[in-house]
Amino acid sequence: MSNVLFDVLDYIDEGIIILDNKLDILFWNNYMEYLTGTKQKEVIDTNIYKSVPSLNRSCFRNAVTAVMGKNRKFFFSAAIHKGLIVDNAEINLKVSRFDVNDEQYLIIECIDVTSQFIRINQLKEYANELYSLNRELIEKEREIEKLAYYDKLTGLANRTFFYEVAAKFLENARRDNTILGLMFIDVDRFKGINDKYGHEIGDRVLVEVAKILTESTRTNDTVVRYGGDEFLILLPGLKAYDNYRCIAKRIANAKNKVRVNDDAEIGISLSIGVSFYPKDGNSIDELISKADKAMYRVKNIGGNRCIKY
């Protein structure tokens, strides 16, 4: 083998091992000394499996046989084949044959990809951090949306959400020639409850009302806390004006109470007015106004019932 070739191979940034056809080491360049800590003079003329016992694996032996016998080339990835050369670095191996004067030689190229692995792991960590950050941002967006569209106390849709949804329901009713119902609901004697028992009990009453209304309505109905102790329910897709009665009946039969203390409970009753598109108005504001008037008629006759406009 040419000494000039060996000198050149000592200057490249990858480990080079050259073997004869008996698999004895003919050349071990400077980079191999750097990778393994083993000097060239310690391994020259020794069998590769003696000098590098970690290569004595069936996969590598089979590859060497195929390379020497059939002049194939093999590549061993550091990601799959750990510790082929050393345990403290990630090394890719290329195994190939070259012939000189009818003599066969095996060349093993050892490419240190440790820095690439470190970079890949850093990128993976960065990607994981971005994923986590993205999830946090999505959660924040949901929280912001909830603050914008939902009532904090009851969890119901708020006035802003109501007007967006109501406009779509009204448009659908016009297009499909169906009835849109609107219930305006007010808690009976709510000011007296607040004055007598305090705002904490008043809040518990509102939460209980929200539960009653939610459990009494259909899946596609929208229950809204309109403000204070006022609630709205949108009833889309009604086939007949009297269809609202089943919802009103469920609300009336709820009979929920809020416990004040061990000795006292507050019975909840509601005054409800109902209006309809198209019979009572062509806009949401008209429907609210008519339902509100019907609700006050209920108030004037003692509350705790439902009347349509």
Coordinates of C-alpha atoms in Angstrom, one line a residue:
M1 CA 0.0 0.0 0.0
S2 CA 1.2 3.5 -0.8
N3 CA 2.6 5.5 2.1
V4 CA 1.5 8.7 0.3
L5 CA -2.1 7.3 0.4
F6 CA -1.8 6.7 4.1
D7 CA -0.4 10.2 4.7
V8 CA -3.5 11.6 2.9
L9 CA -5.9 9.5 4.9
D10 CA -4.3 10.8 8.1
Y11 CA -5.6 14.2 7.3
I12 CA -9.3 13.5 6.7
D13 CA -11.9 14.1 9.4
E14 CA -13.2 10.5 9.6
G15 CA -11.8 7.3 10.9
I16 CA -10.3 5.0 8.3
I17 CA -9.4 1.3 8.9
I18 CA -7.9 -0.7 6.1
L19 CA -7.8 -4.5 6.4
D20 CA -6.2 -7.3 4.3
N21 CA -8.2 -10.3 3.1
K22 CA -7.4 -12.0 6.5
L23 CA -9.1 -9.0 8.2
D24 CA -5.8 -7.9 9.8
I25 CA -5.4 -4.2 10.2
L26 CA -3.0 -2.6 7.7
F27 CA -3.9 1.1 8.4
W28 CA -5.5 3.0 11.3
N29 CA -5.5 6.7 10.7
N30 CA -5.1 9.6 13.2
Y31 CA -8.8 10.1 13.5
M32 CA -9.3 6.5 14.6
E33 CA -6.7 7.2 17.3
Y34 CA -8.8 10.3 18.3
L35 CA -12.1 8.3 18.3
T36 CA -10.9 5.2 20.2
G37 CA -7.8 6.5 22.2
T38 CA -5.9 3.5 20.7
K39 CA -2.6 4.2 18.9
Q40 CA -1.9 2.9 15.4
K41 CA 1.1 0.9 16.6
E42 CA -1.0 -1.0 19.0
V43 CA -3.4 -2.4 16.4
I44 CA -1.3 -2.8 13.2
D45 CA -1.2 -6.4 12.0
T46 CA -3.8 -7.5 14.5
N47 CA -7.2 -9.0 13.6
I48 CA -10.0 -6.4 13.5
Y49 CA -12.1 -8.4 15.9
K50 CA -9.3 -8.6 18.5
S51 CA -8.6 -4.8 18.3
V52 CA -12.2 -3.8 18.1
P53 CA -14.2 -6.5 19.8
S54 CA -17.5 -4.5 19.5
L55 CA -17.4 -5.3 15.8
N56 CA -17.6 -9.0 16.4
R57 CA -21.4 -9.2 15.8
S58 CA -23.2 -11.4 13.4
C59 CA -24.5 -8.4 11.4
F60 CA -21.1 -7.0 10.9
R61 CA -19.4 -10.4 10.2
N62 CA -22.1 -11.2 7.6
A63 CA -21.6 -7.8 6.0
V64 CA -17.8 -8.4 5.8
T65 CA -18.4 -11.8 4.1
A66 CA -20.7 -10.2 1.5
V67 CA -18.3 -7.3 0.9
M68 CA -15.2 -9.5 0.4
G69 CA -17.1 -12.2 -1.5
K70 CA -19.5 -10.2 -3.7
N71 CA -18.0 -6.8 -3.6
R72 CA -21.1 -5.3 -2.0
K73 CA -21.1 -2.1 0.1
F74 CA -22.7 -1.8 3.5
F75 CA -23.8 1.1 5.7
F76 CA -24.3 0.8 9.5
S77 CA -26.3 3.7 11.0
A78 CA -25.4 4.9 14.5
A79 CA -29.1 5.3 15.2
I80 CA -29.6 1.5 14.8
H81 CA -26.2 0.0 15.5
K82 CA -25.1 1.5 18.8
G83 CA -21.5 1.1 20.1
L84 CA -20.0 -0.5 16.9
I85 CA -16.7 1.4 17.5
V86 CA -17.1 3.2 20.8
D87 CA -19.8 3.7 23.4
N88 CA -19.3 7.5 24.0
A89 CA -19.9 8.7 20.4
E90 CA -22.4 8.1 17.6
I91 CA -20.5 6.6 14.6
N92 CA -21.8 5.7 11.2
L93 CA -19.9 2.9 9.4
K94 CA -19.3 2.4 5.7
V95 CA -17.8 -0.9 4.7
S96 CA -16.5 -1.5 1.1
R97 CA -13.8 -3.4 -0.9
F98 CA -11.1 -2.2 -3.2
D99 CA -8.7 -4.3 -5.2
V100 CA -5.0 -3.7 -5.8
N101 CA -2.9 -6.0 -7.9
D102 CA -5.4 -8.9 -7.5
E103 CA -5.3 -8.4 -3.8
Q104 CA -8.5 -7.6 -1.9
Y105 CA -8.7 -5.0 0.8
L106 CA -11.5 -3.9 3.1
I107 CA -11.9 -0.3 4.0
I108 CA -14.0 0.7 7.0
E109 CA -15.0 4.4 7.2
C110 CA -16.0 5.6 10.6
I111 CA -18.0 8.9 10.4
D112 CA -18.6 10.7 13.7
V113 CA -22.1 12.0 13.7
T114 CA -22.3 12.8 17.4
S115 CA -22.8 16.5 16.8
Q116 CA -25.6 15.8 14.4
F117 CA -27.3 13.6 17.0
I118 CA -26.9 16.3 19.6
R119 CA -28.4 18.9 17.1
I120 CA -31.3 16.5 16.3
N121 CA -32.0 16.0 20.0
Q122 CA -31.9 19.7 20.5
L123 CA -34.3 20.2 17.6
K124 CA -36.6 17.5 19.0
E125 CA -36.6 19.2 22.4
Y126 CA -37.3 22.5 20.6
A127 CA -40.1 20.9 18.7
N128 CA -41.5 19.5 21.9
E129 CA -41.3 22.9 23.5
L130 CA -43.0 24.5 20.6
Y131 CA -45.7 21.8 20.8
S132 CA -46.2 22.5 24.5
L133 CA -46.2 26.2 23.9
N134 CA -48.8 25.8 21.1
R135 CA -51.0 23.8 23.4
E136 CA -50.7 26.5 26.1
L137 CA -51.6 29.1 23.5
I138 CA -54.6 27.1 22.4
E139 CA -55.7 26.8 26.0
K140 CA -55.2 30.5 26.5
E141 CA -57.3 31.2 23.3
R142 CA -60.0 29.0 24.7
E143 CA -59.9 30.8 28.0
I144 CA -60.1 34.2 26.3
E145 CA -63.0 32.9 24.1
K146 CA -64.7 31.7 27.2
L147 CA -64.3 35.0 28.9
A148 CA -65.6 36.8 25.8
Y149 CA -68.6 34.5 25.1
Y150 CA -69.5 32.8 28.4
D151 CA -70.8 34.0 31.8
K152 CA -68.2 33.4 34.5
L153 CA -70.7 32.6 37.2
T154 CA -73.1 30.2 35.5
G155 CA -71.0 29.0 32.5
L156 CA -73.9 29.9 30.2
A157 CA -73.5 31.8 27.0
N158 CA -73.4 35.6 27.5
R159 CA -75.1 38.5 25.8
T160 CA -72.3 38.8 23.1
F161 CA -72.6 35.1 22.2
F162 CA -76.4 35.4 22.2
Y163 CA -76.5 38.1 19.5
E164 CA -74.0 36.2 17.2
V165 CA -76.0 32.9 17.5
A166 CA -79.4 34.6 17.4
A167 CA -78.6 36.3 14.1
K168 CA -77.7 32.9 12.5
F169 CA -80.8 31.2 14.0
L170 CA -83.0 34.0 12.6
E171 CA -81.4 33.7 9.1
N172 CA -82.0 29.9 9.2
A173 CA -85.6 30.4 10.2
R174 CA -86.2 32.8 7.3
R175 CA -84.5 30.4 4.8
D176 CA -86.2 27.2 6.1
N177 CA -89.6 28.8 6.8
T178 CA -89.5 27.6 10.4
I179 CA -90.4 29.2 13.7
L180 CA -87.8 30.7 16.1
G181 CA -88.9 31.0 19.7
L182 CA -87.4 33.2 22.3
M183 CA -88.0 32.9 26.1
F184 CA -87.3 35.8 28.4
I185 CA -86.9 34.5 31.9
D186 CA -86.6 36.4 35.2
V187 CA -86.1 35.0 38.7
D188 CA -89.0 35.8 41.0
R189 CA -88.3 37.9 44.1
F190 CA -84.5 37.8 43.3
K191 CA -83.8 41.2 44.9
G192 CA -85.5 40.1 48.1
I193 CA -83.3 37.0 48.1
N194 CA -80.2 39.1 47.8
D195 CA -81.3 41.6 50.4
K196 CA -82.3 38.9 52.9
Y197 CA -79.6 36.2 52.4
G198 CA -76.7 38.1 50.7
H199 CA -75.1 38.0 47.3
E200 CA -73.4 34.6 47.8
I201 CA -76.8 32.9 48.2
G202 CA -78.1 35.0 45.3
D203 CA -75.2 33.7 43.1
R204 CA -76.1 30.1 44.1
V205 CA -79.7 30.7 43.0
L206 CA -78.5 32.0 39.6
V207 CA -76.3 28.9 39.2
E208 CA -79.2 26.7 40.1
V209 CA -81.4 28.5 37.6
A210 CA -78.8 28.0 34.9
K211 CA -78.8 24.3 35.7
I212 CA -82.6 24.1 35.5
L213 CA -82.8 25.8 32.2
T214 CA -79.9 23.8 30.7
E215 CA -81.5 20.5 31.8
S216 CA -84.9 21.5 30.5
T217 CA -84.0 22.5 27.0
R218 CA -83.2 20.6 23.8
T219 CA -79.6 20.0 22.6
N220 CA -79.9 22.6 19.8
D221 CA -81.4 25.3 22.1
T222 CA -79.2 28.1 23.4
V223 CA -79.5 29.2 27.1
V224 CA -78.1 32.6 27.8
R225 CA -77.5 34.7 30.9
Y226 CA -78.7 38.0 29.5
G227 CA -77.7 40.0 32.6
G228 CA -78.4 40.1 36.4
D229 CA -81.2 37.6 37.0
E230 CA -82.4 37.7 33.4
F231 CA -82.0 34.7 31.1
L232 CA -82.9 34.0 27.5
I233 CA -83.5 30.8 25.6
L234 CA -83.4 30.5 21.9
L235 CA -85.7 27.8 20.5
P236 CA -84.8 27.2 16.8
G237 CA -86.6 24.9 14.4
L238 CA -90.0 24.9 16.0
K239 CA -92.6 23.3 13.7
A240 CA -95.6 24.9 15.5
Y241 CA -96.0 27.9 17.9
D242 CA -97.2 25.6 20.8
N243 CA -94.1 23.5 20.7
Y244 CA -92.5 25.7 23.3
R245 CA -94.9 24.3 25.9
C246 CA -92.9 21.1 26.5
I247 CA -89.8 23.2 27.4
A248 CA -91.9 25.4 29.7
K249 CA -93.4 22.3 31.3
R250 CA -90.0 20.9 32.0
I251 CA -88.8 24.1 33.6
A252 CA -92.0 24.4 35.7
N253 CA -91.6 20.8 36.9
A254 CA -87.9 21.3 38.0
K255 CA -89.0 22.5 41.5
N256 CA -85.4 23.1 42.5
K257 CA -84.4 24.7 45.8
V258 CA -81.3 26.2 47.2
R259 CA -80.3 25.5 50.7
V260 CA -79.5 28.5 52.8
N261 CA -78.5 26.7 56.0
D262 CA -79.5 23.6 57.9
D263 CA -83.0 25.0 58.6
A264 CA -83.9 27.0 55.5
E265 CA -84.2 26.5 51.8
I266 CA -85.2 28.9 49.0
G267 CA -87.7 27.7 46.4
I268 CA -86.9 28.9 42.9
S269 CA -89.7 30.2 40.7
L270 CA -89.4 31.8 37.3
S271 CA -91.5 34.3 35.3
I272 CA -91.3 33.5 31.6
G273 CA -92.4 35.4 28.5
V274 CA -92.3 33.9 25.0
S275 CA -92.2 35.5 21.5
F276 CA -91.8 34.0 18.1
Y277 CA -90.5 34.8 14.6
P278 CA -92.3 35.5 12.4
K279 CA -95.5 36.1 14.3
D280 CA -94.2 38.6 16.8
G281 CA -91.3 40.3 15.0
N282 CA -88.7 40.2 12.2
S283 CA -85.7 41.1 14.3
I284 CA -84.0 39.7 17.4
D285 CA -84.6 43.0 19.3
E286 CA -88.3 42.9 18.5
L287 CA -88.5 39.3 19.8
I288 CA -86.7 40.3 23.0
S289 CA -89.0 43.3 23.5
K290 CA -92.2 41.2 23.0
A291 CA -90.9 38.4 25.2
D292 CA -89.9 40.9 27.9
K293 CA -93.4 42.4 27.9
A294 CA -95.0 38.9 28.2
M295 CA -92.7 38.2 31.1
Y296 CA -93.8 41.4 32.9
R297 CA -97.4 40.3 32.5
V298 CA -96.4 37.2 34.4
K299 CA -94.8 39.3 37.1
N300 CA -97.9 41.4 37.5
I301 CA -100.0 38.3 38.1
G302 CA -97.7 36.8 40.7
G303 CA -95.0 35.1 38.6
N304 CA -94.1 31.4 38.4
R305 CA -95.6 30.7 35.0
C306 CA -95.0 31.1 31.3
I307 CA -97.1 33.3 28.9
K308 CA -96.6 33.9 25.2
Y309 CA -96.9 37.4 23.8

